[in-house]
Amino acid sequence: VVTAPKPDGSLYTLAPALSNNAIVGTEKLTDMEKEMTSSVTSVGVNGDYFAANPGKPTGFLMRGGVLESAPSSTRSSLGIAADGTLSVTHVSFDGTWRGTGQRRQLDLNAPPVKGHTTLYTSAWGPTTPAESGVVVGVIPSLPPLVPNNVDSGAVTQVLAGGPLPIPPGGAVLVARGNQAPHLTAEAPAGTTVEIRPTLTPNWSRMTSGIGGGPLLVQNGKPIFRARESFGDPVLNQRAARSAVGQLPDGRIVLVTVEGGGVAYSAGMTNYELALALVQLGARTAMALGSGAPTSMSFDGTQLTRATEQPVSDALVLSYNGVYASP
């Protein structure tokens, strides 16, 4: 258990960190923190659930006010406001692009889905996924995606297939199936396209956020069943788990429970974790990823006994002052 002052965005900062600074891929939490040690002292826990291939968080990710991964509307997301207040709620995403025609739906930094159009920003990684039979619009310059704001950029090339390089500071539109002809006809080279990433509720005031779930504590009360898209095996089996919460005075609490090894810890169920957060005084709390990738690290040193597994993202509390070791 780590308890820290309320993040003020200056001396103390609570924010997600991406493995390899990209949506795709995984990295050990200790290595992620070691990359920060030259400028801050940090403590972190594993972040959202993720798919091992390609290693993308399955839900929400926002850093510095920039939306990088869409939320899962059937699970809780954690928003971190500029004043350090945490909000846990269901957030939905509605992304659209528009060239010379009507507004059309798009996914954001997501694995390919047949019949979908996806916008890949440089947060995804260096290249788009390997695909054939697709139409690709290259946008060399696109402002950072701020939720509920309209951004625009000019298409300079329309190509086919992938992988293709994603321009730093730009983006690539990839249209598949029956959406491909729309991109060809409505966004030829020289066309300015509008991108609108809408979050409901409007979280444009949040400086950062991360996915996970389910909701554990609300108004100081443990939540037995939050009715989110988690099966009983995930919720009811004792396992290693991590969580983040906020105390009534604004302090942050990070919790990691070891599990999966009967010799030292069987772990906790989801509800047992909720009860533990209430006992620690949390007024609100949300679970993060569970199972083998569960970990906690202080300044690049692992604090848990289990063999450290790579993760896709992490939630890191950074102290930007001078830390004096006792």
CSV table of C-alpha atoms in Angstrom, one decimal, residues 17-310:
chain,number,residue,atom,x,y,z
A,17,ALA,CA,2.7,5.6,-18.6
A,18,LEU,CA,2.9,3.6,-21.8
A,19,SER,CA,5.3,0.8,-22.4
A,20,ASN,CA,7.9,1.9,-25.0
A,21,ASN,CA,5.9,5.2,-25.2
A,22,ALA,CA,3.6,3.5,-27.6
A,23,ILE,CA,0.1,1.9,-27.6
A,24,VAL,CA,1.5,-1.3,-29.1
A,25,GLY,CA,3.9,-3.5,-27.2
A,26,THR,CA,4.7,-4.4,-23.6
A,27,GLU,CA,7.5,-3.6,-21.1
A,28,LYS,CA,8.3,-4.3,-17.5
A,29,LEU,CA,7.0,-1.7,-15.0
A,30,THR,CA,10.5,-1.4,-13.5
A,31,ASP,CA,12.0,-0.6,-16.9
A,32,MET,CA,9.3,2.0,-17.5
A,33,GLU,CA,10.1,3.7,-14.2
A,34,LYS,CA,13.9,3.5,-14.8
A,35,GLU,CA,13.3,5.6,-17.9
A,36,MET,CA,11.9,8.3,-15.6
A,37,THR,CA,14.5,8.3,-12.8
A,38,SER,CA,16.6,11.0,-14.3
A,39,SER,CA,13.9,13.6,-13.7
A,40,VAL,CA,11.4,12.2,-11.0
A,41,THR,CA,11.0,9.8,-8.2
A,42,SER,CA,8.1,7.5,-9.0
A,43,VAL,CA,5.9,4.7,-7.7
A,44,GLY,CA,3.6,2.8,-10.0
A,45,VAL,CA,1.3,-0.1,-10.4
A,46,ASN,CA,0.2,-2.1,-13.5
A,47,GLY,CA,-2.5,-0.4,-15.5
A,48,ASP,CA,-5.4,-1.6,-17.7
A,49,TYR,CA,-6.1,-5.1,-18.9
A,50,PHE,CA,-4.5,-5.7,-22.3
A,51,ALA,CA,-4.3,-8.1,-25.2
A,52,ALA,CA,-1.0,-9.8,-25.3
A,53,ASN,CA,-0.9,-9.4,-29.1
A,54,PRO,CA,-0.4,-6.6,-30.0
A,55,GLY,CA,-0.1,-5.4,-26.4
A,56,LYS,CA,-2.7,-2.7,-26.5
A,57,PRO,CA,-4.7,-1.5,-23.5
A,58,THR,CA,-8.2,-2.7,-23.8
A,59,GLY,CA,-9.7,0.6,-22.6
A,60,PHE,CA,-9.2,4.3,-22.0
A,61,LEU,CA,-5.9,6.1,-22.2
A,62,MET,CA,-5.3,9.8,-22.1
A,63,ARG,CA,-2.1,11.6,-21.4
A,64,GLY,CA,-1.6,15.4,-21.1
A,65,GLY,CA,-5.2,16.0,-22.2
A,66,VAL,CA,-4.6,14.0,-25.4
A,67,LEU,CA,-6.9,11.0,-26.2
A,68,GLU,CA,-4.8,8.0,-27.3
A,69,SER,CA,-7.1,5.0,-26.7
A,70,ALA,CA,-10.9,4.9,-26.6
A,71,PRO,CA,-12.7,3.8,-23.5
A,72,SER,CA,-14.7,0.6,-23.2
A,73,SER,CA,-18.3,1.7,-22.5
A,74,THR,CA,-19.0,-1.4,-20.6
A,75,ARG,CA,-16.3,-0.9,-18.0
A,76,SER,CA,-15.2,1.9,-15.7
A,77,SER,CA,-12.6,4.4,-16.7
A,78,LEU,CA,-10.5,6.6,-14.3
A,79,GLY,CA,-10.2,10.3,-15.0
A,80,ILE,CA,-7.7,12.5,-13.3
A,81,ALA,CA,-8.6,16.2,-13.2
A,82,ALA,CA,-6.1,19.1,-13.2
A,83,ASP,CA,-6.7,19.6,-9.4
A,84,GLY,CA,-5.9,15.9,-8.7
A,85,THR,CA,-9.5,14.8,-8.2
A,86,LEU,CA,-10.3,11.3,-9.4
A,87,SER,CA,-13.5,10.4,-11.2
A,88,VAL,CA,-14.6,6.8,-11.9
A,89,THR,CA,-17.5,6.2,-14.3
A,90,HIS,CA,-18.5,4.6,-17.6
A,91,VAL,CA,-17.3,6.7,-20.6
A,92,SER,CA,-18.4,6.1,-24.2
A,93,PHE,CA,-16.5,7.1,-27.4
A,94,ASP,CA,-18.0,8.3,-30.6
A,95,GLY,CA,-15.3,9.0,-33.2
A,96,THR,CA,-16.0,10.4,-36.7
A,97,TRP,CA,-14.1,11.6,-39.7
A,98,ARG,CA,-15.4,13.8,-42.5
A,99,GLY,CA,-13.9,14.7,-45.9
A,100,THR,CA,-16.1,16.0,-48.7
A,101,GLY,CA,-19.1,13.9,-47.7
A,102,GLN,CA,-21.0,13.0,-44.5
A,103,ARG,CA,-19.5,12.2,-41.1
A,104,ARG,CA,-18.4,8.6,-40.9
A,105,GLN,CA,-17.5,6.5,-37.9
A,106,LEU,CA,-14.0,5.7,-36.9
A,107,ASP,CA,-12.0,3.7,-34.3
A,108,LEU,CA,-9.0,5.2,-32.6
A,109,ASN,CA,-5.7,3.4,-32.4
A,110,ALA,CA,-7.3,0.0,-32.4
A,111,PRO,CA,-6.5,-3.4,-34.0
A,112,PRO,CA,-8.1,-3.9,-37.4
A,113,VAL,CA,-11.8,-4.7,-37.6
A,114,LYS,CA,-13.5,-5.7,-40.9
A,115,GLY,CA,-15.6,-3.0,-42.3
A,116,HIS,CA,-14.3,-0.3,-39.9
A,117,THR,CA,-12.2,2.8,-40.5
A,118,THR,CA,-9.4,3.4,-38.0
A,119,LEU,CA,-7.4,6.5,-37.2
A,120,TYR,CA,-3.8,5.7,-36.2
A,121,THR,CA,-1.9,8.5,-34.5
A,122,SER,CA,1.8,8.5,-33.7
A,123,ALA,CA,0.8,7.3,-30.2
A,124,TRP,CA,0.0,3.9,-31.8
A,125,GLY,CA,3.6,3.2,-32.8
A,126,PRO,CA,5.8,3.7,-35.8
A,127,THR,CA,3.6,2.0,-38.4
A,128,THR,CA,0.1,0.9,-39.1
A,129,PRO,CA,-0.8,-2.8,-38.9
A,130,ALA,CA,0.1,-5.1,-41.7
A,131,GLU,CA,-3.1,-5.3,-43.9
A,132,SER,CA,-4.0,-5.9,-47.5
A,133,GLY,CA,-7.1,-4.8,-49.5
A,134,VAL,CA,-7.4,-1.5,-47.5
A,135,VAL,CA,-7.3,2.2,-48.5
A,136,VAL,CA,-5.0,4.4,-46.5
A,137,GLY,CA,-5.0,8.2,-46.2
A,138,VAL,CA,-1.8,9.8,-44.9
A,139,ILE,CA,-2.2,13.0,-42.9
A,140,PRO,CA,1.3,14.4,-42.2
A,141,SER,CA,0.1,17.0,-39.6
A,142,LEU,CA,-2.8,16.6,-37.2
A,143,PRO,CA,-3.2,18.5,-33.9
A,144,PRO,CA,-3.3,16.3,-30.7
A,145,LEU,CA,-6.7,14.8,-30.2
A,146,VAL,CA,-8.5,16.6,-27.5
A,147,PRO,CA,-11.8,15.0,-26.5
A,148,ASN,CA,-14.9,16.8,-27.7
A,149,ASN,CA,-12.9,19.0,-30.0
A,150,VAL,CA,-12.7,19.1,-33.8
A,151,ASP,CA,-9.2,18.7,-35.4
A,152,SER,CA,-8.4,18.8,-39.0
A,153,GLY,CA,-5.5,17.9,-41.3
A,154,ALA,CA,-4.8,17.6,-45.0
A,155,VAL,CA,-4.5,14.2,-46.7
A,156,THR,CA,-1.4,14.2,-48.9
A,157,GLN,CA,-1.4,10.6,-50.1
A,158,VAL,CA,-3.9,7.9,-50.7
A,159,LEU,CA,-2.3,4.5,-50.7
A,160,ALA,CA,-3.1,0.8,-50.4
A,161,GLY,CA,-2.1,-1.8,-47.9
A,162,GLY,CA,0.2,-1.7,-44.8
A,163,PRO,CA,2.2,-1.5,-42.8
A,164,LEU,CA,2.9,2.2,-43.5
A,165,PRO,CA,4.8,4.7,-41.4
A,166,ILE,CA,2.8,7.0,-39.2
A,167,PRO,CA,4.1,10.5,-39.5
A,168,PRO,CA,5.3,11.9,-36.2
A,169,GLY,CA,2.8,14.6,-35.2
A,170,GLY,CA,0.4,13.2,-37.9
A,171,ALA,CA,-1.9,10.3,-38.5
A,172,VAL,CA,-3.1,7.7,-40.9
A,173,LEU,CA,-6.7,6.8,-41.8
A,174,VAL,CA,-7.2,3.1,-42.8
A,175,ALA,CA,-10.6,2.1,-44.3
A,176,ARG,CA,-11.6,-1.5,-44.8
A,177,GLY,CA,-14.3,-3.3,-46.7
A,178,ASN,CA,-17.3,-1.2,-47.7
A,179,GLN,CA,-15.7,1.8,-46.0
A,180,ALA,CA,-12.7,1.9,-48.4
A,181,PRO,CA,-14.6,3.4,-51.3
A,182,HIS,CA,-15.8,6.3,-49.1
A,183,LEU,CA,-12.2,7.2,-48.1
A,184,THR,CA,-11.1,7.0,-51.8
A,185,ALA,CA,-14.0,9.2,-53.0
A,186,GLU,CA,-14.3,11.7,-50.0
A,187,ALA,CA,-10.7,12.2,-49.0
A,188,PRO,CA,-8.4,12.3,-52.1
A,189,ALA,CA,-5.0,13.9,-51.8
A,190,GLY,CA,-5.3,17.6,-51.0
A,191,THR,CA,-8.6,17.1,-49.0
A,192,THR,CA,-8.8,18.5,-45.5
A,193,VAL,CA,-10.5,16.0,-43.2
A,194,GLU,CA,-12.1,16.7,-39.9
A,195,ILE,CA,-11.6,14.4,-36.9
A,196,ARG,CA,-14.1,14.6,-34.0
A,197,PRO,CA,-13.3,12.3,-30.9
A,198,THR,CA,-16.3,12.7,-28.6
A,199,LEU,CA,-16.4,11.3,-25.1
A,200,THR,CA,-19.7,11.0,-23.1
A,201,PRO,CA,-19.6,12.4,-20.4
A,202,ASN,CA,-17.5,15.2,-21.6
A,203,TRP,CA,-14.1,14.6,-20.0
A,204,SER,CA,-12.2,17.4,-21.8
A,205,ARG,CA,-11.4,18.8,-18.3
A,206,MET,CA,-9.5,15.7,-17.4
A,207,THR,CA,-5.7,15.9,-17.9
A,208,SER,CA,-5.2,12.2,-18.0
A,209,GLY,CA,-7.0,8.9,-17.6
A,210,ILE,CA,-6.7,5.1,-17.7
A,211,GLY,CA,-9.0,2.1,-18.2
A,212,GLY,CA,-9.5,-0.8,-15.9
A,213,GLY,CA,-12.4,-1.7,-13.7
A,214,PRO,CA,-14.6,-2.5,-12.1
A,215,LEU,CA,-15.6,0.3,-9.7
A,216,LEU,CA,-14.6,-0.8,-6.2
A,217,VAL,CA,-15.7,2.0,-3.9
A,218,GLN,CA,-18.3,4.7,-4.3
A,219,ASN,CA,-18.9,7.4,-1.7
A,220,GLY,CA,-16.9,5.4,0.8
A,221,LYS,CA,-19.0,2.2,0.3
A,222,PRO,CA,-17.7,-1.1,-1.2
A,223,ILE,CA,-19.3,-2.2,-4.4
A,224,PHE,CA,-20.2,-5.9,-4.4
A,225,ARG,CA,-21.1,-6.1,-8.1
A,226,ALA,CA,-20.7,-3.1,-10.4
A,227,ARG,CA,-22.3,-4.9,-13.3
A,228,GLU,CA,-19.5,-4.3,-15.7
A,229,SER,CA,-18.2,-6.6,-18.5
A,230,PHE,CA,-16.3,-9.0,-16.3
A,231,GLY,CA,-17.1,-12.6,-15.8
A,232,ASP,CA,-17.4,-14.4,-12.5
A,233,PRO,CA,-13.9,-16.0,-12.8
A,234,VAL,CA,-12.3,-12.6,-13.0
A,235,LEU,CA,-14.3,-11.2,-10.1
A,236,ASN,CA,-14.7,-14.1,-7.7
A,237,GLN,CA,-11.4,-16.1,-7.8
A,238,ARG,CA,-8.7,-15.1,-5.4
A,239,ALA,CA,-5.8,-13.6,-7.5
A,240,ALA,CA,-3.2,-10.9,-7.6
A,241,ARG,CA,-4.8,-7.5,-8.1
A,242,SER,CA,-4.1,-3.8,-8.2
A,243,ALA,CA,-6.2,-0.7,-7.5
A,244,VAL,CA,-6.2,3.0,-7.2
A,245,GLY,CA,-8.2,5.1,-4.8
A,246,GLN,CA,-8.7,8.5,-3.3
A,247,LEU,CA,-9.2,9.4,0.4
A,248,PRO,CA,-11.6,12.1,1.5
A,249,ASP,CA,-8.7,14.6,1.9
A,250,GLY,CA,-7.6,14.0,-1.7
A,251,ARG,CA,-4.6,11.7,-0.9
A,252,ILE,CA,-4.0,8.9,-3.4
A,253,VAL,CA,-3.7,5.3,-2.4
A,254,LEU,CA,-2.2,2.6,-4.6
A,255,VAL,CA,-2.7,-1.0,-3.7
A,256,THR,CA,-1.2,-4.2,-5.0
A,257,VAL,CA,-2.2,-7.6,-3.7
A,258,GLU,CA,0.1,-10.5,-4.4
A,259,GLY,CA,-1.5,-13.8,-5.4
A,260,GLY,CA,-1.3,-17.0,-7.3
A,261,GLY,CA,1.2,-18.5,-5.0
A,262,VAL,CA,-0.3,-20.4,-2.1
A,263,ALA,CA,3.1,-20.5,-0.3
A,264,TYR,CA,2.9,-16.8,0.4
A,265,SER,CA,-0.4,-15.3,-0.8
A,266,ALA,CA,-3.6,-16.7,-2.4
A,267,GLY,CA,-4.7,-13.2,-3.4
A,268,MET,CA,-8.1,-11.5,-3.1
A,269,THR,CA,-11.4,-11.6,-4.8
A,270,ASN,CA,-12.6,-8.4,-6.3
A,271,TYR,CA,-15.0,-7.7,-3.4
A,272,GLU,CA,-12.3,-8.4,-0.9
A,273,LEU,CA,-10.2,-5.8,-2.6
A,274,ALA,CA,-13.1,-3.4,-2.4
A,275,LEU,CA,-13.3,-4.0,1.4
A,276,ALA,CA,-9.6,-3.5,1.8
A,277,LEU,CA,-9.8,-0.1,0.0
A,278,VAL,CA,-12.7,0.9,2.3
A,279,GLN,CA,-10.6,-0.1,5.4
A,280,LEU,CA,-7.8,2.1,4.0
A,281,GLY,CA,-10.3,5.0,4.0
A,282,ALA,CA,-10.9,5.3,0.2
A,283,ARG,CA,-13.9,7.4,-0.8
A,284,THR,CA,-13.6,6.3,-4.4
A,285,ALA,CA,-11.6,3.5,-6.0
A,286,MET,CA,-11.2,1.5,-9.2
A,287,ALA,CA,-9.6,-1.9,-9.9
A,288,LEU,CA,-6.8,-2.2,-12.4
A,289,GLY,CA,-5.5,-5.2,-14.3
A,290,SER,CA,-5.3,-8.5,-12.3
A,291,GLY,CA,-3.5,-11.8,-12.6
A,292,ALA,CA,0.1,-12.4,-13.6
A,293,PRO,CA,1.0,-8.9,-14.8
A,294,THR,CA,0.0,-7.4,-11.4
A,295,SER,CA,3.0,-5.5,-9.9
A,296,MET,CA,4.1,-2.5,-8.0
A,297,SER,CA,7.4,-0.7,-8.3
A,298,PHE,CA,9.2,2.1,-6.6
A,299,ASP,CA,11.7,4.1,-8.7
A,300,GLY,CA,12.5,1.1,-10.8
A,301,THR,CA,12.6,-1.5,-8.0
A,302,GLN,CA,10.0,-4.2,-7.9
A,303,LEU,CA,8.1,-4.4,-4.6
A,304,THR,CA,6.2,-7.6,-5.2
A,305,ARG,CA,7.6,-11.2,-4.9
A,306,ALA,CA,6.1,-12.6,-8.1
A,307,THR,CA,8.2,-12.9,-11.2
A,308,GLU,CA,7.6,-9.6,-13.0
A,309,GLN,CA,5.6,-9.8,-16.2
A,310,PRO,CA,5.6,-7.1,-19.0
